[in-house]
Amino acid sequence: MKISYFYSTPIGKKIVMAVTGIILFIFVLFHMLGNLIIYSGPERYNGYAEHLRKLGEPFLGENQFLWIARTVLLIALILHIHSAWAVSKTSWDARKKPYHVYSPVQLDYAARTMKIGGVIILLFVIYHLAHFTFGFSWAHPNFIKGDVYHNVVVGFSVWWVSAIYIVAQLALAMHLYHGLWSLFQTIGITANKKRDWRRNFAILFALLIAIGNISIPISVLLGIVK
Amino acid sequence: MKLKLKIWRQKNSSSPGQFVDYTVDNISPDMSFLEMLDVLNERLIEEGKDPVAFDHDCREGICGTCGMMINGVAHGPLPGTTTCQLHMRHFKDGDTIVIEPFRADTFPVIKDLIVNRNAFDRIIKAGGYISVNTGSAPEANSTRVAKSIADTAFEAAACIGCGACVAQCPNASASLFVAAKIAHLNILPHGQPERRQRTIQMINQMIEEGFGSCSNFRECEAVCPKEISVDFIAFLNKEFIKSIWK
């Protein structure tokens, strides 16, 4: 009952949004780091992809870690979206008549685009799964199951596909810039205003994730990874 | 100074309202914003017209009664200042100033620039009492409070309940107000006995009134005339968790 009361309140939903955001952030960080292995060649990269299936052995069987991770991520994603939708609705209902003239003082671009940014990232994730995980023929021109290196190089050779990925990573960086700072505030962790480590943390990881991920399509287009 | 004013005029809460243009002349830069409106109203009264209704009381920046959106910012362009303490020297001769009431569904317009902020009173009421002995004044040193705690509690207690945080928030959230009110008692030893129930009851009332949620936009602290920090909102969130699960 405490849980249902907690989640019925906007503060509770914001805390759920922050905690699921941390889970999704950790995934995105390791996803980026893992993909950087592409720079050490096809064997190592395909080996890494194969190794993910065996992670946790001998405690877990083949693919079990992967399915646990997928389940946790899916639940986190659903809660992240549901809480975001619900608190947005509360806020939209709180001022139905907008101002004729409104001048924000310190509201930044990243903060005000969290909702639309989130929608863009969600659409991208769906496309990304169709492209590299399921390898649907409409999404990928020559998908070979198990040959991850080949799929990435062929996939990113199409310039506009790479462009979609780059734009999506910029949207993700913006989302992380506000989210990674904001989550500390939401779970009650404050910092010195003048030297706010939470801001530096957010900038560091937003940039790290965006640059790491964007480097891959660019390297493919430049022929560094082929 | 000569100024053009675009002021929101609304007869009552049920009429639609619209902007009306006025021009005021011979405004001294040393006048407060409200004195400038007084000049306009004196003229309107002489002309037999309805003066612009706005809330004001102490005109010293300490009561929290005045407040309006001035060029789209609650209490106007000067940080840490109520409307009554904003002086005309912060505007330029010939400026056009747009004046609108605080807008939130929880703050319905009563007339022109006056809004009903009873929702705040109901949140305070929901907070209830604190257990202190009545009778003669207690011995000053019987409840010791560390200087740093007293200072933090005072920063929160500086809230005058003007509603600028709600007005400026893109979400019309009352988080800063509720956070300040909860913090100022929850930090002090006097507020401990009812700490949890006060937190839950005030948050429940905030929700029931229909205020928006906090998106950490930090617009509230930017316009708060008492410069109350959004750190108190982080404190509020922490208090909420503790009140449920401690």
GROMACS .gro file of N, CA and C in nm, chain A residues 100-182:
model
  249
  100HIS      N    1   0.038   3.522  -2.193
  100HIS     CA    2   0.052   3.588  -2.324
  100HIS      C    3   0.197   3.627  -2.345
  101VAL      N    4   0.260   3.671  -2.236
  101VAL     CA    5   0.404   3.701  -2.242
  101VAL      C    6   0.469   3.624  -2.128
  102TYR      N    7   0.566   3.540  -2.161
  102TYR     CA    8   0.637   3.464  -2.058
  102TYR      C    9   0.786   3.464  -2.091
  103SER      N   10   0.868   3.508  -1.998
  103SER     CA   11   1.012   3.512  -2.020
  103SER      C   12   1.083   3.430  -1.914
  104PRO      N   13   1.123   3.307  -1.946
  104PRO     CA   14   1.197   3.229  -1.847
  104PRO      C   15   1.330   3.295  -1.813
  105VAL      N   16   1.374   3.275  -1.688
  105VAL     CA   17   1.496   3.342  -1.641
  105VAL      C   18   1.618   3.253  -1.660
  106GLN      N   19   1.610   3.127  -1.612
  106GLN     CA   20   1.728   3.040  -1.622
  106GLN      C   21   1.695   2.901  -1.676
  107LEU      N   22   1.576   2.889  -1.735
  107LEU     CA   23   1.533   2.762  -1.794
  107LEU      C   24   1.619   2.733  -1.916
  108ASP      N   25   1.690   2.618  -1.918
  108ASP     CA   26   1.776   2.593  -2.034
  108ASP      C   27   1.708   2.506  -2.139
  109TYR      N   28   1.768   2.503  -2.257
  109TYR     CA   29   1.710   2.434  -2.372
  109TYR      C   30   1.691   2.286  -2.342
  110ALA      N   31   1.791   2.224  -2.277
  110ALA     CA   32   1.784   2.081  -2.248
  110ALA      C   33   1.665   2.051  -2.157
  111ALA      N   34   1.644   2.136  -2.056
  111ALA     CA   35   1.536   2.112  -1.960
  111ALA      C   36   1.400   2.122  -2.028
  112ARG      N   37   1.385   2.221  -2.116
  112ARG     CA   38   1.252   2.240  -2.174
  112ARG      C   39   1.223   2.141  -2.287
  113THR      N   40   1.324   2.069  -2.335
  113THR     CA   41   1.301   1.973  -2.443
  113THR      C   42   1.306   1.828  -2.394
  114MET      N   43   1.295   1.807  -2.261
  114MET     CA   44   1.302   1.670  -2.209
  114MET      C   45   1.193   1.580  -2.268
  115LYS      N   46   1.073   1.633  -2.281
  115LYS     CA   47   0.960   1.548  -2.323
  115LYS      C   48   0.975   1.511  -2.471
  116ILE      N   49   0.994   1.611  -2.556
  116ILE     CA   50   1.008   1.583  -2.698
  116ILE      C   51   1.137   1.505  -2.723
  117GLY      N   52   1.242   1.536  -2.648
  117GLY     CA   53   1.368   1.461  -2.659
  117GLY      C   54   1.347   1.315  -2.625
  118GLY      N   55   1.268   1.290  -2.522
  118GLY     CA   56   1.239   1.153  -2.481
  118GLY      C   57   1.165   1.077  -2.591
  119VAL      N   58   1.070   1.145  -2.656
  119VAL     CA   59   0.996   1.081  -2.766
  119VAL      C   60   1.091   1.048  -2.881
  120ILE      N   61   1.180   1.141  -2.914
  120ILE     CA   62   1.277   1.118  -3.023
  120ILE      C   63   1.365   0.997  -2.989
  121ILE      N   64   1.412   0.990  -2.864
  121ILE     CA   65   1.499   0.879  -2.824
  121ILE      C   66   1.422   0.747  -2.831
  122LEU      N   67   1.297   0.747  -2.789
  122LEU     CA   68   1.216   0.624  -2.794
  122LEU      C   69   1.200   0.576  -2.939
  123LEU      N   70   1.166   0.669  -3.029
  123LEU     CA   71   1.150   0.632  -3.170
  123LEU      C   72   1.282   0.578  -3.224
  124PHE      N   73   1.392   0.641  -3.182
  124PHE     CA   74   1.523   0.595  -3.228
  124PHE      C   75   1.552   0.454  -3.177
  125VAL      N   76   1.520   0.428  -3.050
  125VAL     CA   77   1.547   0.295  -2.992
  125VAL      C   78   1.471   0.188  -3.071
  126ILE      N   79   1.347   0.218  -3.109
  126ILE     CA   80   1.268   0.122  -3.187
  126ILE      C   81   1.336   0.096  -3.322
  127TYR      N   82   1.378   0.204  -3.387
  127TYR     CA   83   1.448   0.190  -3.515
  127TYR      C   84   1.579   0.114  -3.498
  128HIS      N   85   1.653   0.147  -3.394
  128HIS     CA   86   1.783   0.086  -3.365
  128HIS      C   87   1.769  -0.066  -3.344
  129LEU      N   88   1.663  -0.107  -3.274
  129LEU     CA   89   1.640  -0.251  -3.252
  129LEU      C   90   1.607  -0.320  -3.385
  130ALA      N   91   1.524  -0.254  -3.466
  130ALA     CA   92   1.487  -0.311  -3.596
  130ALA      C   93   1.610  -0.321  -3.686
  131HIS      N   94   1.699  -0.225  -3.671
  131HIS     CA   95   1.817  -0.212  -3.757
  131HIS      C   96   1.925  -0.314  -3.721
  132PHE      N   97   1.966  -0.317  -3.594
  132PHE     CA   98   2.083  -0.397  -3.556
  132PHE      C   99   2.051  -0.522  -3.472
  133THR      N  100   1.934  -0.525  -3.405
  133THR     CA  101   1.904  -0.642  -3.322
  133THR      C  102   1.822  -0.743  -3.401
  134PHE      N  103   1.711  -0.696  -3.460
  134PHE     CA  104   1.626  -0.787  -3.536
  134PHE      C  105   1.671  -0.795  -3.681
  135GLY      N  106   1.734  -0.689  -3.730
  135GLY     CA  107   1.783  -0.688  -3.868
  135GLY      C  108   1.674  -0.705  -3.971
  136PHE      N  109   1.562  -0.640  -3.950
  136PHE     CA  110   1.453  -0.647  -4.048
  136PHE      C  111   1.502  -0.599  -4.184
  137SER      N  112   1.451  -0.662  -4.290
  137SER     CA  113   1.502  -0.631  -4.424
  137SER      C  114   1.473  -0.486  -4.464
  138TRP      N  115   1.364  -0.427  -4.410
  138TRP     CA  116   1.336  -0.287  -4.445
  138TRP      C  117   1.433  -0.191  -4.375
  139ALA      N  118   1.492  -0.241  -4.266
  139ALA     CA  119   1.580  -0.152  -4.187
  139ALA      C  120   1.727  -0.173  -4.221
  140HIS      N  121   1.765  -0.294  -4.256
  140HIS     CA  122   1.907  -0.323  -4.282
  140HIS      C  123   1.923  -0.393  -4.417
  141PRO      N  124   2.014  -0.343  -4.504
  141PRO     CA  125   2.024  -0.398  -4.640
  141PRO      C  126   2.082  -0.539  -4.645
  142ASN      N  127   2.172  -0.575  -4.551
  142ASN     CA  128   2.239  -0.705  -4.560
  142ASN      C  129   2.274  -0.753  -4.419
  143PHE      N  130   2.172  -0.799  -4.348
  143PHE     CA  131   2.191  -0.838  -4.207
  143PHE      C  132   2.234  -0.983  -4.197
  144ILE      N  133   2.347  -1.007  -4.132
  144ILE     CA  134   2.393  -1.146  -4.110
  144ILE      C  135   2.392  -1.172  -3.960
  145LYS      N  136   2.310  -1.264  -3.915
  145LYS     CA  137   2.296  -1.294  -3.773
  145LYS      C  138   2.430  -1.345  -3.718
  146GLY      N  139   2.477  -1.282  -3.610
  146GLY     CA  140   2.602  -1.326  -3.548
  146GLY      C  141   2.723  -1.247  -3.593
  147ASP      N  142   2.719  -1.190  -3.714
  147ASP     CA  143   2.833  -1.111  -3.762
  147ASP      C  144   2.804  -0.963  -3.735
  148VAL      N  145   2.822  -0.928  -3.609
  148VAL     CA  146   2.784  -0.793  -3.563
  148VAL      C  147   2.869  -0.687  -3.633
  149TYR      N  148   2.997  -0.718  -3.648
  149TYR     CA  149   3.090  -0.622  -3.709
  149TYR      C  150   3.044  -0.587  -3.852
  150HIS      N  151   3.016  -0.689  -3.928
  150HIS     CA  152   2.967  -0.671  -4.066
  150HIS      C  153   2.839  -0.587  -4.065
  151ASN      N  154   2.745  -0.620  -3.977
  151ASN     CA  155   2.617  -0.549  -3.973
  151ASN      C  156   2.636  -0.400  -3.944
  152VAL      N  157   2.728  -0.371  -3.852
  152VAL     CA  158   2.752  -0.230  -3.816
  152VAL      C  159   2.815  -0.156  -3.934
  153VAL      N  160   2.918  -0.216  -3.994
  153VAL     CA  161   2.987  -0.147  -4.104
  153VAL      C  162   2.893  -0.126  -4.222
  154VAL      N  163   2.819  -0.230  -4.260
  154VAL     CA  164   2.725  -0.218  -4.373
  154VAL      C  165   2.615  -0.117  -4.338
  155GLY      N  166   2.564  -0.126  -4.214
  155GLY     CA  167   2.455  -0.038  -4.171
  155GLY      C  168   2.494   0.109  -4.177
  156PHE      N  169   2.612   0.139  -4.126
  156PHE     CA  170   2.655   0.279  -4.118
  156PHE      C  171   2.711   0.331  -4.250
  157SER      N  172   2.732   0.244  -4.349
  157SER     CA  173   2.782   0.291  -4.478
  157SER      C  174   2.679   0.377  -4.549
  158VAL      N  175   2.553   0.360  -4.512
  158VAL     CA  176   2.449   0.446  -4.570
  158VAL      C  177   2.452   0.578  -4.493
  159TRP      N  178   2.481   0.688  -4.564
  159TRP     CA  179   2.506   0.814  -4.494
  159TRP      C  180   2.387   0.862  -4.413
  160TRP      N  181   2.266   0.845  -4.466
  160TRP     CA  182   2.151   0.899  -4.393
  160TRP      C  183   2.117   0.814  -4.270
  161VAL      N  184   2.154   0.687  -4.272
  161VAL     CA  185   2.136   0.605  -4.152
  161VAL      C  186   2.229   0.657  -4.041
  162SER      N  187   2.353   0.682  -4.080
  162SER     CA  188   2.448   0.739  -3.985
  162SER      C  189   2.398   0.874  -3.932
  163ALA      N  190   2.339   0.952  -4.023
  163ALA     CA  191   2.287   1.084  -3.983
  163ALA      C  192   2.179   1.068  -3.876
  164ILE      N  193   2.090   0.969  -3.894
  164ILE     CA  194   1.983   0.945  -3.795
  164ILE      C  195   2.047   0.912  -3.659
  165TYR      N  196   2.150   0.826  -3.662
  165TYR     CA  197   2.216   0.788  -3.538
  165TYR      C  198   2.282   0.909  -3.470
  166ILE      N  199   2.345   0.993  -3.550
  166ILE     CA  200   2.415   1.108  -3.492
  166ILE      C  201   2.315   1.205  -3.430
  167VAL      N  202   2.205   1.232  -3.501
  167VAL     CA  203   2.103   1.323  -3.448
  167VAL      C  204   2.045   1.265  -3.318
  168ALA      N  205   2.019   1.134  -3.319
  168ALA     CA  206   1.961   1.070  -3.200
  168ALA      C  207   2.058   1.080  -3.081
  169GLN      N  208   2.188   1.067  -3.108
  169GLN     CA  209   2.286   1.077  -2.999
  169GLN      C  210   2.292   1.218  -2.943
  170LEU      N  211   2.272   1.318  -3.030
  170LEU     CA  212   2.269   1.456  -2.980
  170LEU      C  213   2.146   1.476  -2.891
  171ALA      N  214   2.034   1.418  -2.933
  171ALA     CA  215   1.912   1.425  -2.851
  171ALA      C  216   1.935   1.355  -2.717
  172LEU      N  217   2.004   1.242  -2.722
  172LEU     CA  218   2.034   1.167  -2.599
  172LEU      C  219   2.125   1.249  -2.506
  173ALA      N  220   2.224   1.316  -2.566
  173ALA     CA  221   2.315   1.398  -2.486
  173ALA      C  222   2.239   1.509  -2.414
  174MET      N  223   2.145   1.572  -2.485
  174MET     CA  224   2.063   1.678  -2.424
  174MET      C  225   1.980   1.621  -2.309
  175HIS      N  226   1.920   1.505  -2.335
  175HIS     CA  227   1.834   1.441  -2.236
  175HIS      C  228   1.916   1.407  -2.111
  176LEU      N  229   2.037   1.356  -2.133
  176LEU     CA  230   2.124   1.319  -2.021
  176LEU      C  231   2.175   1.443  -1.948
  177TYR      N  232   2.199   1.551  -2.021
  177TYR     CA  233   2.250   1.673  -1.959
  177TYR      C  234   2.153   1.722  -1.851
  178HIS      N  235   2.024   1.723  -1.884
  178HIS     CA  236   1.928   1.764  -1.781
  178HIS      C  237   1.900   1.650  -1.683
  179GLY      N  238   1.883   1.529  -1.737
  179GLY     CA  239   1.843   1.416  -1.653
  179GLY      C  240   1.946   1.379  -1.547
  180LEU      N  241   2.072   1.377  -1.587
  180LEU     CA  242   2.176   1.333  -1.493
  180LEU      C  243   2.199   1.435  -1.382
  181TRP      N  244   2.168   1.562  -1.410
  181TRP     CA  245   2.175   1.662  -1.303
  181TRP      C  246   2.050   1.654  -1.217
  182SER      N  247   1.938   1.648  -1.287
  182SER     CA  248   1.806   1.656  -1.224
  182SER      C  249   1.779   1.539  -1.129
   0.00000   0.00000   0.00000
